[in-house]
Each structure stands twice: as C-alpha cells, then as structure tokens.
C-alpha cells in the first residue's frame, strides 16, 4: 500500500504541473481519472453483457470448458462467472459481486450482475452530462435505500406453515434452470428437506450443511428422492465376507486406522532370522486383533473409518477379524463429513482405541447396503437420537446433469433459507422492478439537483430486468415494458411478464414468486459495487 502511494506521488511529481514535459501533459493527467473510470465501466459492462442472455426461464445456458478440459454446463450466474477467466480488475469485481449474492441470498446471481451492468451504463451517461462521480455514488446510494423500502412495501408476508408459497418459490427458482422440467419433483424435496431441519418458531437461519446430497449416476432426475434417515456416499467393504446388513446397529465413527502403524520416516529393518519374522507377524496380528476385539467389546457392529492420507484404513487381516466378529466396515469417510455424520447418527467421533466406549456410539434400527438403479448405497434407517439432518439421493444420466441439478437444488434450498431468514415474498417476472422504477421516478420529481437526476437514472436502470426477460423470451422489449408501465400505473402491482405465453399477466396468479431477500440483496449489493467502481480514479500495480 505504501509502495503504491509513493508510486502515485512520484508519478504526480514527474508529470505534474511543476515539471511539465510538454504542455499537453497537464491535460492528459487531468483526463486520466475519467479514462480509468470509463475503462473500468467498459470492462465491467462486458462481463454483465456476457451473462445477460442467461437471465430468466427462457435464458440460455452456457457451456464452459475449464483449464483442465472439463466441461461445465450451467445457467447459474455465479457458476458461469466463477469459471470465466476474467483479467481486468474492475471486471473481477462483478465476479465477486455475483459470489457475494450467492453467499447472501443464494439465488439472483445473474440478476445482480445484470443490474450492476445497467447501473454502470446509467452512471456513464451521468458522467458524460458532467455529474461528479461522488455525487452519482451518493445519489445511487439514496436511490437504493428507497428501492429497498419500496420492495418491502410491496412484499407479501408469509408463514413457514404455508407450504404452498414455499413450493411456489422453489419452483420459480428452479424454472430458470437446465433441470426446470423436473421442478415438480425437486421443489417438494427442497421444501421438505429444509422444513425437516428447521424449527419454524425459533430458527432464523438454516445451516445448509445439514442437508446432504448424494449424487449417483443412473436413472433420471425424476428418481431423486428425500430419504428417511441417512444415506452414505461410501459402500460397505465385503471383500473379506463382512456383513452388508445389520439390524439393531450400533454405529461407531473412528478416526484411527485398523492397519499396522507406519513409522514417520522411511526406515528399513533387516530381519535375517525366521523366528524374528514370526514374532513380527504375530505382533501385527495381536495388535490388530486387540483393536477389533475392543471395538466388539464396546458393542459396536457398524464401523465408519475416517480416511487418512498416511495409512490404509484397513488391511486384509483386520478385515478378516471384522468379518469374523460380524462388524460391518465402511471406509473412506472424509474429514468434512464427520460433523454431519455425527449429527445424523447421534454418535461421537473416536480418536483412539482407548476412548472407544459404548456411550460414543449411535443407534439405528437398520444399516443396509442396497442396490438401486445400478449403484450400491448404504442406507441407515430408524436412527435414535438423530439430530436434525436431511439426505437427498440425486439421480441423473451423467455427471453434467447431476452437477447442474446439484447447483440448481442448492439455489432452491437457498431460496427457502431466505424465506426462513426473512419471511416475505415479492412476485417475479419483472414486476417489482417496474414498480421500483415508477415510484422512484415519482420520488425524483420531489428531489432537487443531482439527486433528482440520479434517482431518475436509477429508476430507468432497474428496468433492465424486465427488458432482458422480454428479450430472452423473444418478445419485443419496448412494447412489453411500455405495456407493463401502463398496467403498473393503473395499480396492477403484480403484473409481470408471462414468459411462457409471451404476454403480461398477474404473476401472483401464475405462481411466480421469489423471496424478498433475493431482490433486496441484489439491489443493495449491485449498488454498492457500482459505487465502489465509480470512486476509483486510478489503477496502480503493487509489487
Ligand atoms: P438468477 O441467477 O438471477 O436467479 P434466473 O435465471 O433464475 O437468474 O432468473 C431470475 C429472473 O427470472 C427473476 O427476475 C424472476 O422474476 C424471473 N422469473 C423466474 N421464473 C419466471 C417465470 N416463470 N415467469 C417470469 N419470470 C420469471
Ligand atoms: Mg434463479
């Protein structure tokens, strides 16, 4: 930072008015902030334009080839931008903006960038008119505050018992995805899994880590289901004849390995005596037998083993003992799964064999490996003392579909999470944006000076959402948006674009609703980014 500052000072000295190399330098230097601003705006706009066509149910999908030659097909703004290699620092701010919306609301990641792009165009026009960037930044900030107030005013409060509205919001979010034709299957799964883990009376947030999606190739998205109990990604080890079905299961989760310990460094032990060799083998056998016996003694009959990069989880000898003592073994449990598994099964992780006691086990009526749609999965059902978790098995024909379905379900889960956080809805289809636009225009008339101009510009900029929705559905944006303005002026607050029929209808009747939080956060975050971009007047490289 200090280096950058000195660089700026020295460059100012070199070409400042005190030491002009030629007369034009002074003017160039004055121009520079404006140039930097314009170039930032152009770069950021390019990013917004790139994903504009993805907005809405009739939006297009993007195929992305990653550096590793993997292919990603997606409609989700945050995903597309995350994979795009963006170099310009200002353009990268829009990528971060989309990521921020993803964290804050989870949905609306395309809208937020499109909105920012449009606000930048508006700002550019104002700059050309001679409004100072600081004034624009300030004006937009006030306009955004008013816009959020308007959104809150037109929002519809809901209750979490109101399953219908939750389903409708999830369906709206899914309707603009690649997997939209399956929304009638996925929406109830999404709503039920969130309702399973929240307590509507007390909770004001949802930890989506408590919902687990297990992806399996085979079947179609229709076969996706919310399972009672828990499913594991891993399968049981049956190579040594171990059981794959245990009734009245006592589940233990261990973080140590059932294989001979290895030294930290590479050592060699030379044994040249058969008796010594026998002793080593016997030692190993005793060591493993001892471990497995202690496991059995605690009453455990289903053993989950955390993955270790240093040692094998089991070897053939320990597997043999486990199978003799009828203990089901499941290895390759990832480190980040531990918390979820403990919550789901009511067990506690066990770090070493001496602390392997019965009170750390979880209980379930049945642990069973079943075959469905060509893949094997371990299902745990009838869990006692289970924490609030939900497991979804997702099916799809190939990895691309599965991955995109996963991202879409994530968005829909976030939509329901938004409704838990803030229990209000707005209608979709561009209706709230038109409403904001009209009321802000009204407000602009009551303001004076630059504030009034900024309000008006902001009002026009938010119309980008209905305009883009219309464009992407192959409708004429001008006639549709004009008609929408008319209807809203006549008090039809929920009139929006019916993208399926290509007309304007009441979005509430069409069941197109989305969480208030998605819309407010899109306005707030995009305005913040635009303000930040406007206030930059130089780009300096740091070492
Ligand atoms: P984002 O990544 O921003 O969520 P989407 O592609 O999901 O982008 O598009 C969201 C926009 O599409 C919202 O403005 C929403 O109101 C609108 N939309 C979603 N479903 C419909 C629908 N069935 N009819 C009209 N507009 C819709
Ligand atoms: Mg969406």
Coordinates of C-alpha atoms and ligand atoms in Angstrom, one line a residue:
X1 CA 0.0 0.0 0.0
X2 CA 2.8 2.4 1.0
X3 CA 4.7 1.5 -2.2
X4 CA 1.6 2.2 -4.3
X5 CA 1.1 5.5 -2.6
X6 CA 4.7 6.6 -3.2
X7 CA 4.4 5.5 -6.8
X8 CA 1.4 7.7 -7.2
X9 CA 3.2 10.7 -5.6
X10 CA 6.3 10.3 -7.7
X11 CA 4.3 9.9 -10.9
X12 CA 2.4 13.0 -10.0
X13 CA 5.7 14.9 -9.4
X14 CA 7.2 13.7 -12.7
X15 CA 4.4 14.9 -14.8
X16 CA 2.6 17.3 -12.5
X17 CA 2.2 21.0 -13.3
X18 CA 5.6 21.8 -11.6
X19 CA 7.5 19.8 -14.3
X20 CA 5.6 19.6 -17.5
X21 CA 7.5 17.8 -20.2
X22 CA 5.2 19.3 -22.7
X23 CA 2.1 21.4 -22.4
X24 CA -0.3 18.6 -23.1
X25 CA 0.8 16.5 -20.2
X26 CA -1.2 18.6 -17.8
X27 CA -4.3 17.9 -19.7
X28 CA -3.6 14.2 -20.1
X29 CA -3.2 13.9 -16.4
X30 CA -6.5 15.6 -15.8
X31 CA -8.1 13.2 -18.2
X32 CA -6.7 10.2 -16.6
X33 CA -9.3 9.6 -13.8
X34 CA -12.1 9.9 -16.3
X35 CA -10.3 7.5 -18.6
X36 CA -9.7 5.0 -15.9
X37 CA -13.3 5.2 -14.9
X38 CA -14.5 4.7 -18.4
X39 CA -12.3 1.8 -19.0
X40 CA -13.4 0.2 -15.7
X41 CA -17.0 0.7 -16.7
X42 CA -16.4 -0.8 -20.1
X43 CA -14.7 -3.9 -18.7
X44 CA -17.4 -4.5 -16.0
X45 CA -20.1 -4.0 -18.6
X46 CA -18.6 -6.6 -20.8
X47 CA -19.0 -9.1 -18.0
X48 CA -22.6 -8.2 -17.4
X49 CA -23.3 -8.5 -21.1
X50 CA -21.8 -11.9 -21.3
X51 CA -24.3 -13.4 -18.9
X52 CA -27.3 -11.3 -19.7
X53 CA -28.7 -13.9 -22.1
X54 CA -28.9 -16.4 -19.2
X55 CA -31.5 -14.5 -17.2
X56 CA -34.9 -15.9 -16.7
X57 CA -36.7 -19.1 -17.6
X58 CA -36.1 -18.6 -21.3
X59 CA -32.5 -17.7 -20.8
X60 CA -29.7 -19.6 -22.5
X61 CA -27.2 -21.9 -20.8
X62 CA -23.5 -21.7 -21.1
X63 CA -21.0 -24.4 -21.8
X64 CA -17.8 -23.7 -20.1
X65 CA -14.5 -25.5 -20.8
X66 CA -12.2 -25.3 -17.9
X67 CA -8.4 -25.3 -17.9
X68 CA -8.4 -29.0 -17.2
X69 CA -10.6 -29.6 -20.3
X70 CA -13.6 -30.4 -18.2
X71 CA -16.9 -29.3 -19.4
X72 CA -19.4 -27.4 -17.2
X73 CA -22.9 -26.7 -18.4
X74 CA -24.7 -24.1 -16.3
X75 CA -27.4 -21.4 -16.2
X76 CA -26.3 -20.1 -12.8
X77 CA -24.7 -16.7 -12.9
X78 CA -22.3 -17.3 -10.0
X79 CA -21.1 -20.6 -11.6
X80 CA -20.6 -19.2 -15.0
X81 CA -18.6 -16.2 -13.7
X82 CA -16.6 -18.3 -11.4
X83 CA -15.3 -20.4 -14.3
X84 CA -14.7 -17.4 -16.6
X85 CA -11.1 -16.3 -16.6
X86 CA -11.5 -12.6 -16.1
X87 CA -8.4 -10.5 -16.1
X88 CA -9.5 -6.8 -15.7
X89 CA -9.6 -5.9 -12.0
X90 CA -12.9 -4.0 -12.4
X91 CA -14.5 -6.9 -14.3
X92 CA -13.4 -9.2 -11.4
X93 CA -15.4 -7.0 -9.1
X94 CA -18.5 -8.2 -10.8
X95 CA -17.4 -11.8 -10.4
X96 CA -17.0 -11.1 -6.7
X97 CA -20.4 -9.4 -6.7
X98 CA -22.1 -12.5 -8.0
X99 CA -20.3 -14.6 -5.4
X100 CA -21.4 -12.2 -2.7
X101 CA -25.0 -12.6 -3.8
X102 CA -24.5 -16.3 -3.8
X103 CA -23.4 -16.2 -0.1
X104 CA -26.0 -13.6 0.9
X105 CA -29.1 -15.0 -0.8
X106 CA -28.0 -18.0 -3.0
X107 CA -30.3 -17.1 -5.9
X108 CA -30.4 -14.0 -8.1
X109 CA -26.8 -14.3 -9.0
X110 CA -27.4 -13.4 -12.7
X111 CA -29.9 -10.6 -11.9
X112 CA -27.4 -8.9 -9.6
X113 CA -24.7 -8.7 -12.3
X114 CA -27.2 -7.6 -15.0
X115 CA -28.4 -4.9 -12.6
X116 CA -24.9 -3.7 -11.9
X117 CA -24.2 -3.6 -15.6
X118 CA -27.2 -1.4 -16.2
X119 CA -26.4 0.9 -13.3
X120 CA -22.9 1.4 -14.8
X121 CA -24.4 2.4 -18.1
X122 CA -26.6 4.9 -16.3
X123 CA -23.6 6.2 -14.4
X124 CA -21.6 6.5 -17.6
X125 CA -24.4 8.7 -19.1
X126 CA -24.5 10.9 -16.0
X127 CA -20.7 11.3 -16.1
X128 CA -21.0 12.4 -19.7
X129 CA -23.5 15.0 -18.6
X130 CA -20.9 16.3 -16.2
X131 CA -22.2 15.0 -12.9
X132 CA -19.4 14.3 -10.5
X133 CA -18.7 10.7 -9.7
X134 CA -19.1 11.2 -5.9
X135 CA -22.5 12.8 -6.5
X136 CA -23.5 9.8 -8.6
X137 CA -22.3 7.4 -5.9
X138 CA -24.2 9.3 -3.3
X139 CA -27.4 9.6 -5.4
X140 CA -27.4 5.9 -6.2
X141 CA -27.0 5.0 -2.6
X142 CA -30.1 7.0 -1.6
X143 CA -32.0 5.6 -4.6
X144 CA -31.1 2.0 -3.5
X145 CA -32.3 2.7 0.1
X146 CA -35.6 4.0 -1.4
X147 CA -35.8 1.0 -3.7
X148 CA -35.4 -1.4 -0.8
X149 CA -38.2 0.4 1.1
X150 CA -40.4 0.1 -2.0
X151 CA -39.7 -3.6 -2.2
X152 CA -40.5 -4.1 1.5
X153 CA -43.7 -2.2 1.0
X154 CA -45.0 -4.3 -1.9
X155 CA -43.8 -7.6 -0.4
X156 CA -46.2 -10.3 0.8
X157 CA -45.5 -11.6 4.3
X158 CA -45.7 -15.4 4.7
X159 CA -45.7 -18.0 7.3
X160 CA -43.5 -21.1 7.2
X161 CA -46.5 -23.3 7.6
X162 CA -47.6 -22.0 4.3
X163 CA -46.2 -24.9 2.3
X164 CA -47.9 -23.7 -1.0
X165 CA -45.9 -20.5 -1.1
X166 CA -42.7 -22.3 -0.2
X167 CA -43.3 -24.7 -3.1
X168 CA -44.1 -21.9 -5.5
X169 CA -40.8 -20.0 -4.6
X170 CA -38.7 -23.1 -5.0
X171 CA -40.4 -23.8 -8.4
X172 CA -39.8 -20.3 -9.6
X173 CA -36.1 -20.6 -8.7
X174 CA -35.9 -24.0 -10.5
X175 CA -37.9 -22.8 -13.5
X176 CA -34.9 -20.9 -14.9
X177 CA -32.5 -23.9 -14.7
X178 CA -31.4 -26.6 -17.1
X179 CA -33.4 -29.1 -15.0
X180 CA -36.6 -27.0 -15.0
X181 CA -38.8 -29.8 -16.4
X182 CA -38.2 -31.7 -13.2
X183 CA -39.3 -28.9 -10.8
X184 CA -42.4 -30.6 -9.8
X185 CA -40.3 -33.4 -8.4
X186 CA -37.4 -31.3 -7.0
X187 CA -39.4 -28.5 -5.4
X188 CA -41.2 -30.7 -2.8
X189 CA -37.9 -32.4 -1.9
X190 CA -36.3 -29.0 -1.4
X191 CA -39.1 -27.6 0.8
X192 CA -39.4 -30.8 2.9
X193 CA -35.7 -31.1 3.5
X194 CA -35.5 -27.6 4.8
X195 CA -38.6 -28.0 6.9
X196 CA -37.2 -31.1 8.3
X197 CA -34.2 -29.3 9.8
X198 CA -35.7 -26.0 11.0
X199 CA -37.9 -25.2 13.8
X200 CA -40.2 -22.5 12.3
X201 CA -40.9 -20.9 15.7
X202 CA -37.4 -20.3 16.8
X203 CA -35.0 -20.6 13.9
X204 CA -34.0 -17.6 11.8
X205 CA -31.4 -19.3 9.7
X206 CA -30.7 -22.7 8.1
X207 CA -27.4 -24.4 8.0
X208 CA -27.4 -26.0 4.6
X209 CA -24.6 -28.2 5.7
X210 CA -27.2 -30.2 7.5
X211 CA -28.7 -31.2 4.1
X212 CA -26.7 -33.7 2.3
X213 CA -27.0 -34.5 -1.4
X214 CA -25.6 -37.8 -2.5
X215 CA -25.1 -37.9 -6.3
X216 CA -25.4 -41.2 -8.1
X217 CA -25.2 -41.8 -11.8
X218 CA -28.0 -44.0 -13.1
X219 CA -31.7 -43.3 -13.6
X220 CA -33.1 -39.8 -14.3
X221 CA -33.6 -36.7 -12.2
X222 CA -37.2 -38.0 -11.6
X223 CA -35.8 -40.7 -9.4
X224 CA -34.3 -38.1 -7.0
X225 CA -35.7 -38.6 -3.5
X226 CA -35.5 -37.4 0.0
X227 CA -34.7 -40.5 2.1
X228 CA -35.9 -41.1 5.6
X229 CA -32.7 -41.4 7.7
X230 CA -29.3 -41.2 6.2
X231 CA -27.5 -42.4 3.1
X232 CA -23.8 -42.7 2.8
X233 CA -21.6 -41.9 -0.2
X234 CA -19.5 -44.9 0.7
X235 CA -20.2 -48.6 0.4
X236 CA -19.6 -51.4 2.8
X237 CA -16.4 -53.5 2.5
X238 CA -17.5 -57.0 1.7
X239 CA -14.3 -58.4 0.2
X240 CA -13.4 -60.4 3.3
X241 CA -17.0 -61.7 3.7
X242 CA -18.1 -58.9 6.1
X243 CA -21.8 -58.3 6.6
X244 CA -23.7 -55.8 4.4
X245 CA -26.9 -55.7 6.5
X246 CA -27.0 -55.1 10.3
X247 CA -30.2 -54.9 12.3
X248 CA -30.1 -53.0 15.7
X249 CA -27.0 -51.3 14.6
X250 CA -24.6 -49.6 16.9
X251 CA -22.5 -47.2 14.9
X252 CA -19.0 -46.1 15.8
X253 CA -17.0 -43.5 13.9
X254 CA -13.3 -43.9 14.3
X255 CA -10.5 -41.5 13.3
X256 CA -7.7 -44.1 13.6
X257 CA -6.8 -46.9 11.3
X258 CA -7.1 -50.6 11.6
X259 CA -3.8 -51.3 10.0
X260 CA -0.2 -51.7 11.3
X261 CA 1.3 -48.4 12.3
X262 CA 3.9 -47.0 10.0
X263 CA 7.0 -45.0 11.1
X264 CA 7.0 -41.3 10.2
X265 CA 10.2 -41.7 8.2
X266 CA 11.2 -44.3 5.7
X267 CA 13.2 -46.9 7.7
X268 CA 14.4 -50.3 6.9
X269 CA 14.5 -53.2 9.3
X270 CA 16.5 -56.1 8.2
X271 CA 15.5 -59.4 9.7
X272 CA 17.6 -62.4 9.0
X273 CA 16.0 -64.9 11.3
X274 CA 12.8 -66.8 10.7
X275 CA 11.9 -66.7 14.4
X276 CA 12.1 -62.9 14.4
X277 CA 9.9 -62.7 11.4
X278 CA 7.3 -64.9 13.0
X279 CA 7.4 -62.6 16.0
X280 CA 6.8 -59.6 13.9
X281 CA 3.8 -61.2 12.2
X282 CA 2.4 -62.3 15.5
X283 CA 2.8 -58.9 16.9
X284 CA 0.9 -57.4 14.0
X285 CA -1.8 -60.0 14.3
X286 CA -2.1 -59.4 18.1
X287 CA -2.2 -55.6 17.6
X288 CA -5.0 -55.8 15.1
X289 CA -6.9 -58.5 16.9
X290 CA -6.7 -56.4 20.0
X291 CA -8.1 -53.3 18.3
X292 CA -11.0 -55.2 16.7
X293 CA -11.8 -57.0 20.0
X294 CA -12.0 -53.7 21.8
X295 CA -14.4 -52.4 19.1
X296 CA -16.6 -55.5 19.6
X297 CA -16.4 -55.3 23.3
X298 CA -17.9 -51.8 23.2
X299 CA -20.8 -53.3 21.4
X300 CA -20.2 -51.7 18.0
X301 CA -21.3 -53.5 14.9
X302 CA -21.1 -50.8 12.2
X303 CA -17.7 -49.1 12.0
X304 CA -17.1 -46.0 9.9
X305 CA -13.5 -45.2 9.4
X306 CA -12.1 -41.8 8.6
X307 CA -9.8 -41.5 5.6
X308 CA -6.2 -41.0 6.3
X309 CA -3.5 -39.9 3.9
X310 CA -0.8 -41.7 5.8
X311 CA -2.1 -45.1 6.4
X312 CA -4.6 -47.6 4.9
X313 CA -7.9 -47.7 6.8
X314 CA -7.9 -51.4 6.9
X315 CA -5.8 -54.3 5.7
X316 CA -6.8 -57.8 4.8
X317 CA -6.1 -59.1 8.3
X318 CA -8.2 -56.6 10.1
X319 CA -11.0 -57.1 7.6
X320 CA -10.8 -60.8 8.3
X321 CA -11.2 -60.1 12.0
X322 CA -14.0 -57.7 11.5
X323 CA -15.9 -60.1 9.3
X324 CA -15.4 -62.9 11.9
X325 CA -16.9 -60.7 14.6
X326 CA -19.7 -59.6 12.2
X327 CA -18.8 -56.0 12.2
X328 CA -19.7 -54.0 9.1
X329 CA -16.9 -51.8 8.0
X330 CA -17.2 -48.6 5.9
X331 CA -14.0 -46.7 5.0
X332 CA -13.1 -43.5 3.2
X333 CA -15.2 -41.2 5.4
X334 CA -14.0 -37.7 4.5
X335 CA -12.8 -35.3 7.2
X336 CA -15.5 -32.8 6.3
X337 CA -18.3 -35.4 6.6
X338 CA -17.6 -36.1 10.2
X339 CA -19.7 -33.3 11.7
X340 CA -22.7 -34.2 9.5
X341 CA -22.4 -37.9 10.2
X342 CA -22.2 -37.4 13.9
X343 CA -25.2 -35.1 13.9
X344 CA -27.2 -37.5 11.7
X345 CA -26.4 -40.7 13.6
X346 CA -26.0 -39.3 17.1
X347 CA -22.5 -40.8 17.5
X348 CA -19.3 -39.1 18.6
X349 CA -16.0 -39.3 16.7
X350 CA -13.5 -41.6 18.5
X351 CA -9.9 -40.5 18.1
X352 CA -8.1 -43.5 19.6
X353 CA -9.0 -47.0 20.7
X354 CA -8.7 -46.4 24.5
X355 CA -11.6 -43.9 24.3
X356 CA -13.8 -46.4 22.4
X357 CA -16.7 -46.7 24.8
X358 CA -20.3 -47.5 24.3
X359 CA -21.6 -44.0 25.1
X360 CA -19.9 -42.7 21.9
X361 CA -22.0 -45.0 19.6
X362 CA -25.1 -44.1 17.6
X363 CA -28.1 -46.4 17.4
X364 CA -30.2 -47.3 14.3
X365 CA -32.7 -50.0 13.6
X366 CA -31.2 -51.0 10.3
X367 CA -28.0 -50.3 8.3
X368 CA -28.2 -51.9 5.0
X369 CA -26.4 -51.8 1.7
X370 CA -29.0 -51.9 -1.1
X371 CA -28.8 -51.8 -4.8
X372 CA -30.9 -49.3 -6.7
X373 CA -30.6 -48.1 -10.3
X374 CA -27.3 -49.8 -10.9
X375 CA -25.4 -48.4 -7.9
X376 CA -24.9 -49.6 -4.4
X377 CA -25.7 -47.3 -1.5
X378 CA -25.7 -47.7 2.3
X379 CA -28.9 -46.7 4.0
X380 CA -29.2 -46.1 7.7
X381 CA -32.8 -46.0 8.9
X382 CA -34.6 -45.8 12.3
X383 CA -31.9 -43.7 13.9
X384 CA -32.4 -42.9 17.6
X385 CA -31.2 -39.6 19.0
X386 CA -30.8 -38.3 15.4
X387 CA -30.0 -34.6 15.1
X388 CA -32.0 -32.6 12.5
X389 CA -30.5 -33.5 9.2
X390 CA -31.8 -34.5 5.7
X391 CA -30.3 -36.7 3.0
X392 CA -31.2 -36.5 -0.7
X393 CA -30.2 -39.1 -3.2
X394 CA -29.9 -37.5 -6.5
X395 CA -30.0 -39.5 -9.8
X396 CA -29.1 -38.4 -13.2
X397 CA -27.9 -39.9 -16.5
X398 CA -24.5 -38.3 -16.5
X399 CA -22.2 -36.2 -14.4
X400 CA -23.1 -32.9 -16.2
X401 CA -26.7 -33.2 -15.5
X402 CA -26.0 -34.3 -11.9
X403 CA -23.7 -31.4 -11.2
X404 CA -26.1 -28.8 -12.7
X405 CA -29.0 -30.4 -10.8
X406 CA -27.0 -30.1 -7.6
X407 CA -26.3 -26.4 -8.2
X408 CA -30.0 -25.9 -9.0
X409 CA -31.1 -27.6 -5.9
X410 CA -28.6 -25.5 -4.0
X411 CA -30.2 -22.4 -5.4
X412 CA -33.7 -23.6 -4.5
X413 CA -32.5 -24.5 -1.0
X414 CA -31.1 -21.0 -0.6
X415 CA -34.5 -19.6 -1.7
X416 CA -36.2 -21.4 1.1
X417 CA -33.4 -20.4 3.5
X418 CA -34.1 -16.8 2.5
X419 CA -37.7 -17.3 3.4
X420 CA -36.7 -18.6 6.8
X421 CA -34.4 -15.6 7.4
X422 CA -36.9 -13.1 6.2
X423 CA -40.5 -14.3 5.8
X424 CA -41.7 -12.3 2.9
X425 CA -42.1 -12.7 -0.9
X426 CA -42.3 -10.5 -3.9
X427 CA -43.7 -11.5 -7.3
X428 CA -41.3 -12.2 -10.1
X429 CA -41.3 -11.7 -13.9
X430 CA -40.0 -8.1 -13.7
X431 CA -43.0 -6.8 -11.7
X432 CA -41.1 -5.5 -8.7
X433 CA -38.5 -3.7 -10.9
X434 CA -41.2 -1.9 -12.8
X435 CA -42.8 -0.9 -9.5
X436 CA -39.5 0.4 -8.2
X437 CA -38.9 2.3 -11.4
X438 CA -42.2 4.1 -11.3
X439 CA -42.1 5.0 -7.7
X440 CA -38.5 6.2 -7.9
X441 CA -39.4 8.4 -10.9
X442 CA -42.2 9.9 -8.8
X443 CA -39.7 10.5 -6.0
X444 CA -37.2 12.0 -8.4
X445 CA -39.7 14.8 -9.1
X446 CA -39.7 15.7 -5.4
X447 CA -35.9 16.0 -5.2
X448 CA -33.6 18.7 -6.4
X449 CA -30.3 19.0 -8.2
X450 CA -28.1 16.0 -8.9
X451 CA -30.2 13.8 -6.5
X452 CA -33.1 14.1 -8.8
X453 CA -31.1 13.2 -11.9
X454 CA -29.6 10.2 -10.1
X455 CA -32.9 8.9 -8.9
X456 CA -34.3 9.2 -12.4
X457 CA -31.3 7.4 -13.8
X458 CA -31.5 4.6 -11.2
X459 CA -35.2 4.2 -11.9
X460 CA -34.5 3.7 -15.6
X461 CA -31.6 1.3 -14.9
X462 CA -33.7 -1.2 -12.9
X463 CA -35.9 -1.7 -15.9
X464 CA -33.1 -3.8 -17.3
X465 CA -34.6 -6.9 -15.6
X466 CA -38.0 -6.8 -17.4
X467 CA -36.3 -5.7 -20.6
X468 CA -33.9 -8.6 -20.5
X469 CA -36.6 -11.1 -19.5
X470 CA -38.6 -10.0 -22.6
X471 CA -35.6 -10.0 -24.9
X472 CA -34.6 -13.5 -23.8
X473 CA -38.1 -14.8 -24.3
X474 CA -38.1 -13.5 -27.9
X475 CA -40.6 -10.7 -27.1
X476 CA -40.3 -7.1 -28.1
X477 CA -38.8 -5.4 -25.1
X478 CA -40.1 -1.9 -25.9
X479 CA -43.7 -2.9 -26.3
X480 CA -43.7 -5.2 -23.3
X481 CA -42.1 -2.8 -21.0
X482 CA -44.3 0.1 -22.1
X483 CA -47.4 -2.1 -21.5
X484 CA -46.0 -3.1 -18.1
X485 CA -45.5 0.5 -17.2
X486 CA -49.1 1.2 -18.2
X487 CA -50.5 -1.6 -16.1
X488 CA -48.5 -0.6 -13.0
X489 CA -49.5 3.0 -13.4
X490 CA -53.1 1.7 -13.3
X491 CA -52.4 0.0 -10.0
X492 CA -51.8 -3.6 -11.1
X493 CA -48.9 -4.1 -8.8
X494 CA -48.3 -7.8 -9.6
X495 CA -48.4 -7.6 -13.4
X496 CA -45.3 -9.2 -14.9
X497 CA -44.0 -10.9 -18.0
X498 CA -45.6 -14.3 -18.6
X499 CA -42.6 -15.7 -20.5
X500 CA -44.4 -18.9 -21.4
X501 CA -47.4 -17.3 -23.1
X502 CA -45.5 -14.2 -24.2
X503 CA -47.9 -11.8 -22.7
X504 CA -48.4 -9.8 -19.5
X505 CA -50.3 -11.4 -16.7
X506 CA -50.7 -11.4 -12.9
X507 CA -47.6 -13.1 -11.6
X508 CA -49.3 -14.0 -8.3
X509 CA -51.9 -16.0 -10.3
X510 CA -49.1 -17.5 -12.4
X511 CA -47.4 -18.6 -9.1
X512 CA -44.1 -16.8 -9.9
X513 CA -42.9 -15.6 -6.6
X514 CA -39.4 -15.1 -5.1
X515 CA -38.0 -14.2 -1.7
X516 CA -37.9 -10.6 -0.8
X517 CA -34.3 -11.1 0.4
X518 CA -33.1 -12.1 -3.0
X519 CA -34.4 -8.9 -4.6
X520 CA -33.3 -6.5 -1.8
X521 CA -29.9 -8.0 -1.6
X522 CA -29.5 -7.8 -5.4
X523 CA -30.3 -4.1 -5.3
X524 CA -28.0 -3.4 -2.3
X525 CA -25.0 -5.4 -3.5
X526 CA -25.1 -4.2 -7.1
X527 CA -25.4 -0.5 -6.0
X528 CA -22.5 -1.0 -3.6
X529 CA -20.3 -2.4 -6.3
X530 CA -21.2 0.4 -8.8
X531 CA -20.4 3.0 -6.1
X532 CA -17.1 1.4 -5.4
X533 CA -16.2 1.3 -9.2
X534 CA -17.2 5.0 -9.6
X535 CA -15.0 6.1 -6.8
X536 CA -11.9 4.6 -8.4
X537 CA -9.8 7.1 -10.3
X538 CA -6.6 5.2 -10.8
X539 CA -5.3 1.7 -11.1
X540 CA -1.9 1.1 -9.6
X541 CA 0.1 -2.1 -9.7
X542 CA 1.5 -3.3 -6.4
X543 CA 4.6 -5.4 -6.1
Ligands
LIG1 P1 -30.8 -15.6 -11.2 O1 -29.5 -16.3 -11.3 O2 -30.6 -14.1 -11.1 O3 -31.7 -16.1 -10.2 P2 -32.6 -16.6 -13.2 O4 -32.1 -17.1 -14.5 O5 -33.0 -17.5 -12.1 O6 -31.4 -15.7 -12.7 O7 -33.8 -15.5 -13.5 C1 -34.4 -14.9 -12.5 C2 -35.4 -13.9 -13.0 O8 -36.4 -14.6 -13.8 C3 -36.2 -13.2 -11.9 O9 -36.3 -11.8 -12.3 C4 -37.5 -13.9 -11.9 O10 -38.5 -13.0 -11.5 C5 -37.7 -14.3 -13.4 N1 -38.5 -15.5 -13.5 C6 -38.3 -16.7 -13.0 N2 -39.3 -17.5 -13.3 C7 -40.2 -16.8 -14.1 C8 -41.4 -17.1 -14.7 N3 -42.0 -18.3 -14.7 N4 -42.0 -16.1 -15.4 C9 -41.5 -14.9 -15.5 N5 -40.3 -14.6 -14.9 C10 -39.7 -15.5 -14.2
LIG2 MG1 -32.6 -18.0 -10.1

